[in-house]
XYZ file of C-alpha atoms in Angstrom:
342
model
C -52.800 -29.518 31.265
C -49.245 -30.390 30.015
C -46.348 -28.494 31.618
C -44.077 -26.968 29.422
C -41.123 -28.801 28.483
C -37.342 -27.963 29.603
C -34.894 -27.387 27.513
C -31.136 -29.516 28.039
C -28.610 -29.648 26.624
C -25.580 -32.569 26.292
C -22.166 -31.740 26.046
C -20.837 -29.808 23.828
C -17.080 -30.881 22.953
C -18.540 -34.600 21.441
C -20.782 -32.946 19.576
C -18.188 -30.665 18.031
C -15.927 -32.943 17.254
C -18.083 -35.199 15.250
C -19.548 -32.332 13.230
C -15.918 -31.475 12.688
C -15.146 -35.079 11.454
C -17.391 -34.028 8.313
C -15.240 -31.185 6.734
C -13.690 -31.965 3.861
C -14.667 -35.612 4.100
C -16.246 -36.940 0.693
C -18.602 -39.168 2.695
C -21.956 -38.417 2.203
C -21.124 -35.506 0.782
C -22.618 -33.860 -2.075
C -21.276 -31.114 -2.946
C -17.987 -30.574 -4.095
C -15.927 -26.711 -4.312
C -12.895 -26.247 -7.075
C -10.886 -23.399 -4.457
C -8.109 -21.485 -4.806
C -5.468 -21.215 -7.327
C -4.324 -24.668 -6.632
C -7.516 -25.796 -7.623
C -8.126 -28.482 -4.289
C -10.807 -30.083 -4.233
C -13.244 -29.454 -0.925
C -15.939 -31.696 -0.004
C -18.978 -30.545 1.655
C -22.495 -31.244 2.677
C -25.417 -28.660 0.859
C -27.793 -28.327 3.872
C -25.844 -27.583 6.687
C -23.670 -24.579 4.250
C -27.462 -23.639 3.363
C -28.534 -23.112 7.311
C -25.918 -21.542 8.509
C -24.777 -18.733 5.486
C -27.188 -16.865 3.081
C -24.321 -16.457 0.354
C -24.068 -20.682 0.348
C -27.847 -20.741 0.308
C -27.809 -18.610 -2.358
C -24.867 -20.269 -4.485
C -25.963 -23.711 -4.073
C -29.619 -22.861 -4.528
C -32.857 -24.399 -2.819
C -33.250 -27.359 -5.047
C -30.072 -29.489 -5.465
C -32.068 -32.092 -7.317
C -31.466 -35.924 -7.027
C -27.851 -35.835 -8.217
C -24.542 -34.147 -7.136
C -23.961 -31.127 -9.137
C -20.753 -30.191 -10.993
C -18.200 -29.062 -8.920
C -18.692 -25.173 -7.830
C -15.206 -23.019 -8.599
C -13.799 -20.826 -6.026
C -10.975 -19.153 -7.117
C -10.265 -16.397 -4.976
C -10.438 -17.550 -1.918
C -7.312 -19.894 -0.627
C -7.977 -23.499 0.429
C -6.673 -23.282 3.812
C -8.912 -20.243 4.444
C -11.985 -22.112 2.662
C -11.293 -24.802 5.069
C -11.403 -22.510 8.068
C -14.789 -20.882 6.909
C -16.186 -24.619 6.936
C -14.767 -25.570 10.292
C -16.357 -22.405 12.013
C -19.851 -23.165 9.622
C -19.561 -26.954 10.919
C -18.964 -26.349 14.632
C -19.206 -22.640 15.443
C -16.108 -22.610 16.661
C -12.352 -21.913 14.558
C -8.594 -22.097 15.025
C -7.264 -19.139 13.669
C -3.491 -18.560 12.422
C -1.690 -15.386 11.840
C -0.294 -16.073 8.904
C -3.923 -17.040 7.239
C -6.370 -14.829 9.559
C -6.456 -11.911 6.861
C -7.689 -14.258 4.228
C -10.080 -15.958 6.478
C -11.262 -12.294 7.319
C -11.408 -11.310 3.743
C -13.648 -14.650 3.037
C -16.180 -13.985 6.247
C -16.683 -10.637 4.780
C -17.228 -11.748 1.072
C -19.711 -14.047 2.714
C -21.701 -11.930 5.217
C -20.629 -14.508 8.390
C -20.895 -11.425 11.205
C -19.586 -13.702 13.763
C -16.612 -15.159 12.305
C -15.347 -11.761 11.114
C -15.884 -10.602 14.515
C -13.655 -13.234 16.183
C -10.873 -12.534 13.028
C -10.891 -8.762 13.493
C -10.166 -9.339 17.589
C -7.410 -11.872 16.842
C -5.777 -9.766 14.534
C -5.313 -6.562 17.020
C -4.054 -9.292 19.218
C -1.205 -10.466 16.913
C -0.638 -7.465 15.137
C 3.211 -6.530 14.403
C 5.316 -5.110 11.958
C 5.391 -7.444 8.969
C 1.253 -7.939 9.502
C 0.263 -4.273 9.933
C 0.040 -3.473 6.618
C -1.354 -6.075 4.854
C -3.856 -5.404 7.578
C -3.952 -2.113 6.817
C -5.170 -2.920 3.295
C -7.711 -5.192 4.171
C -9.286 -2.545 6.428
C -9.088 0.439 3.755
C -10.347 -2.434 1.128
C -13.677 -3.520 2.982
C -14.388 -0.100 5.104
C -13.154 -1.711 8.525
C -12.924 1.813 9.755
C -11.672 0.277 13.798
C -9.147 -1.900 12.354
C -7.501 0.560 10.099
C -7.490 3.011 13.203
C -5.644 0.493 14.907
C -3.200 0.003 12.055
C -2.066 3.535 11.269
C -1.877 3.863 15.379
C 0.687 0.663 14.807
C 2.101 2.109 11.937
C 2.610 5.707 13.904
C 4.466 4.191 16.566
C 6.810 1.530 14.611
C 7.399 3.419 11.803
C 10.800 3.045 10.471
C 10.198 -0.536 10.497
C 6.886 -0.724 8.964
C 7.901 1.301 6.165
C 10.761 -1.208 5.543
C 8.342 -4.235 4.771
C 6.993 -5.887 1.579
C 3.609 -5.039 2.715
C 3.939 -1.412 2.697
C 5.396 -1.723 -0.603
C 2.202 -3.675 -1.748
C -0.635 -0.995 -0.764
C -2.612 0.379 -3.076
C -2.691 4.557 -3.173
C -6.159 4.588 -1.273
C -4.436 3.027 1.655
C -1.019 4.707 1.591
C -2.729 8.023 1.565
C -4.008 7.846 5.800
C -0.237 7.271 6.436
C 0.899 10.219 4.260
C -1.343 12.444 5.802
C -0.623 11.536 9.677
C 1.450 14.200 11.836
C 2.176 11.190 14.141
C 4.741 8.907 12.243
C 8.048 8.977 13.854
C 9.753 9.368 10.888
C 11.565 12.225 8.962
C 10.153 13.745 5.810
C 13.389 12.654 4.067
C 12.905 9.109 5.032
C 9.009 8.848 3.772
C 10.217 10.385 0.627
C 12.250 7.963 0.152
C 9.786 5.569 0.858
C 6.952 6.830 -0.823
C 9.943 6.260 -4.186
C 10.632 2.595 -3.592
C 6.383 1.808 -3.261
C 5.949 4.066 -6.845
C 9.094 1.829 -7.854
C 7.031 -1.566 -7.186
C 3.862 -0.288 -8.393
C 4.662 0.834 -11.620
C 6.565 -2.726 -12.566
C 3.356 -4.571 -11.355
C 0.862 -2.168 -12.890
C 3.479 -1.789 -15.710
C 2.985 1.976 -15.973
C 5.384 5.260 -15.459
C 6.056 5.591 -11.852
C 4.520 9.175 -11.831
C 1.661 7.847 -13.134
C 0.667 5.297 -10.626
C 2.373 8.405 -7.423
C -0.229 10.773 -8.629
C -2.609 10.060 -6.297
C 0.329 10.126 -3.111
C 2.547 13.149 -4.399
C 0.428 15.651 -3.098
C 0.727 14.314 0.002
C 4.516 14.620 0.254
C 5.604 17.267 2.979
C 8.471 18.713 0.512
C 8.351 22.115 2.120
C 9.700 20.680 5.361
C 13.036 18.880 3.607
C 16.746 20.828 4.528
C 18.610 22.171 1.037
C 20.938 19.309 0.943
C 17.831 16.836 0.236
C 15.820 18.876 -1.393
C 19.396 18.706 -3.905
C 18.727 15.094 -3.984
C 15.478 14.841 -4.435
C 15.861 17.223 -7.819
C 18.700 14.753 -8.748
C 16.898 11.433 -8.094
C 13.610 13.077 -10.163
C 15.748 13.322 -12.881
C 16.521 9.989 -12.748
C 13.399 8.522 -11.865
C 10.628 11.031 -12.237
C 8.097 11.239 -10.021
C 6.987 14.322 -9.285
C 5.471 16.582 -11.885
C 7.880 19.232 -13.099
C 7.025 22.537 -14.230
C 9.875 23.649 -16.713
C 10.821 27.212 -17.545
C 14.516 27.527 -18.509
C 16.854 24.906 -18.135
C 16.312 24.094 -13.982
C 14.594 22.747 -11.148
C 13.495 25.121 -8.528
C 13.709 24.204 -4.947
C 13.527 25.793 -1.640
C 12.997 25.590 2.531
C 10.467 26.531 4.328
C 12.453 27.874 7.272
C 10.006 30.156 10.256
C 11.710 33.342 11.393
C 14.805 33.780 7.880
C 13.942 35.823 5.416
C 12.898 34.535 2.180
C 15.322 35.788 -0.642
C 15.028 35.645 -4.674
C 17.284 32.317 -5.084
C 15.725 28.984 -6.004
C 12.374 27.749 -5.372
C 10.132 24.884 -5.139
C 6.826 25.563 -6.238
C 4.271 23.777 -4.143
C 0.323 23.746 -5.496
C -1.711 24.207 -2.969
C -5.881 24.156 -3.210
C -5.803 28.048 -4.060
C -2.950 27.956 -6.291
C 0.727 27.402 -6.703
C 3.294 28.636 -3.893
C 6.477 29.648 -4.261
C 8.623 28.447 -1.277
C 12.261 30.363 -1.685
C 15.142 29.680 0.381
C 17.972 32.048 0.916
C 20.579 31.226 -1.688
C 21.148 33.643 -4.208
C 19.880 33.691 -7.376
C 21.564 32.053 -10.473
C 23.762 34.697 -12.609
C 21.460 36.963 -14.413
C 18.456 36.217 -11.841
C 16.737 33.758 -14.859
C 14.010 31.724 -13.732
C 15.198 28.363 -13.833
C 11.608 26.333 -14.000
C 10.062 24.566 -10.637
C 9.437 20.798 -9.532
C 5.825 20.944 -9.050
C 3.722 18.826 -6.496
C -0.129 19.104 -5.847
C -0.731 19.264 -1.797
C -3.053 20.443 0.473
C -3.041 24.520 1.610
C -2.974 23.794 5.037
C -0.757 21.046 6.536
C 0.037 19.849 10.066
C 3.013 18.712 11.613
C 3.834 15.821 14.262
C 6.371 15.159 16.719
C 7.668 12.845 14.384
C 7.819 15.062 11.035
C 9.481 18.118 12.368
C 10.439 21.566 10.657
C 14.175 21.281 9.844
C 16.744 23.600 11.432
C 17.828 26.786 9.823
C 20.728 26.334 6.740
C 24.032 25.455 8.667
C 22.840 24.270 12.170
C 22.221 20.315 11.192
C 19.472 17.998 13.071
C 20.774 14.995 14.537
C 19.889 11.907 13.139
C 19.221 13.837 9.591
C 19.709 11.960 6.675
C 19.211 13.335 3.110
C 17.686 11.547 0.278
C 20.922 10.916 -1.518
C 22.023 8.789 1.517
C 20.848 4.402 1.278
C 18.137 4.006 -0.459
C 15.056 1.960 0.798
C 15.804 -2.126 -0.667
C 12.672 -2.904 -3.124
C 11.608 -6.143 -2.073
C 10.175 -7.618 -5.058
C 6.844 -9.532 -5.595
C 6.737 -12.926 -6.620
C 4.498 -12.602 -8.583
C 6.235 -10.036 -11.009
């Protein structure tokens, strides 16, 4: 009876390079992919793209017939990161960059490789920092990466004066701006997300070329107003005036404002009215009232009824006893860093 054979194997590292020595080389290629907005040209070989990844297998079909088709166009995906995806489908193995990873991520998603999006998602927590973390962020809300966008808003929590100063944070869409919003965790005043939450509306609504409370709506609510001292709640009314982004709810010729402040008692002067899920709340401070007591209208914003609060997004102090290190909305504004793509 014949024994049963053994199994050996030779070394790995010439075998890898050789296979390597095919990507992207036109000989004995045939197939040929149109990627990225530049429009490169990539060269590749049909069976091996077929054996290792069902969405090739499906693109380039089961029968290639006995000439080279037309080029296939892939426009979305960028031709460094296309190259990447053929390197680690050539030799099961990839050199990953920071500044490319997230588009090499975004490609092994689109195209089901488990593995490879696997080894992207581990080199990303191990690189992450403050210009990356939200463009990371968005990547994670986009394709339901529910550990990696745990480990971004963690980032985000801790660092987040300086994340909040990037282009990226500017670039999120609403969907991923709202986990941030709704943290008790960032170490950050309410003032200083207000402001912001202003400059992202600001570069949203000249790339989506619509009114800045338009494309807020969905983030407004979200807005801790209640917790902001008189002086910027004053300069938040001003700057709405000028810019308007929350909705206002006119009656007379005023905004209404107010402070939420525990323990003083709540007079008749101005007030902000905050919606809540049961209704609208009237938040009034302890100035008095305008002459004659009118009812000078209210700045409106849709929020949740019950709200917590973080070490980082404290209750102000009571009316004439400042917190150090406050700084009201009508102080620097956040830069807009504008895309190039505008």
């Amino acid at each position: 009876m014949e024994t049963p054979g053994l199994v050996v194997h030779g070394e790995a590292v010439p075998f890898s390079t050789a296979l390597r020595s095919l990507v992207n080389n036109p000989r004995y290629s045939d197939v040929c992919f149109v990627v990225g907005q530049e429009r490169q040209e990539v060269f590749a070989h049909r069976c091996l793209l077929a054996c290792r990844c069902n969405f090739f297998q499906r693109l380039l079909g089961v029968d290639p017939g006995p000439e080279v088709s037309s080029p296939v166009v892939l426009s979305t995906v960028p031709a460094e990161a296309f190259l990447t995806v053929l390197e680690f489908l050539y030799t099961n193995s990839v050199k990953l960059h920071r500044h490319s990873v997230l588009e090499v991520l975004t490609a092994a998603v689109e195209y089901g490789l488990e593995e490879l999006r696997e080894l992207c998602l581990e080199f990303v927590v191990k690189v992450l920092d403050v210009e990356l973390v939200c463009e990371a962020l968005q990547v994670a809300v986009t394709f339901g990466l529910g550990p990696l966008q745990e480990c971004c808003v963690a980032f985000i929590e801790a660092h987040s004066q300086e994340a909040l100063r990037t282009r990226g944070f500017l670039e999120l869409s609403a969907t991923a701006l709202l986990p941030l919003l709704r943290s008790d965790k960032l170490c950050v005043d309410e003032a200083e997300l207000v402001r912001a939450a202003w400059s992202w509306a600001r570069v949203g609504a000249a790339v989506l070329e619509q009114p800045m409370a338009e494309v807020a709506a969905p983030v407004v609510r979200e807005l801790r107003l209640a917790l902001l001292a008189p002086a910027e709640l004053s300069a938040l009314e001003e700057q709405n005036r000028r810019e308007p982004l929350i909705p206002v709810r006119t009656r007379g010729t005023g905004l209404r404002r107010t402070q939420r402040r525990p323990g003083r008692a709540r007079g008749r002067g101005p007030a902000l009215a905050l919606r809540g899920l049961e209704g609208t709340v009237e938040l009034r401070g302890d100035r008095p009232s305008p002459a004659g007591g009118a009812d000078r209208g209210g700045v409106e914003v849709p929020r949740p009824a019950e709200r917590g609060r973080g070490p980082g997004r404290p209750v102000p102090p009571a009316e004439g006893h400042s917190a150090p290190g406050a700084s009201p909305l009508s102080g620097p504004a956040l830069p807009v860093i504008q895309r190039h793509d505008l």
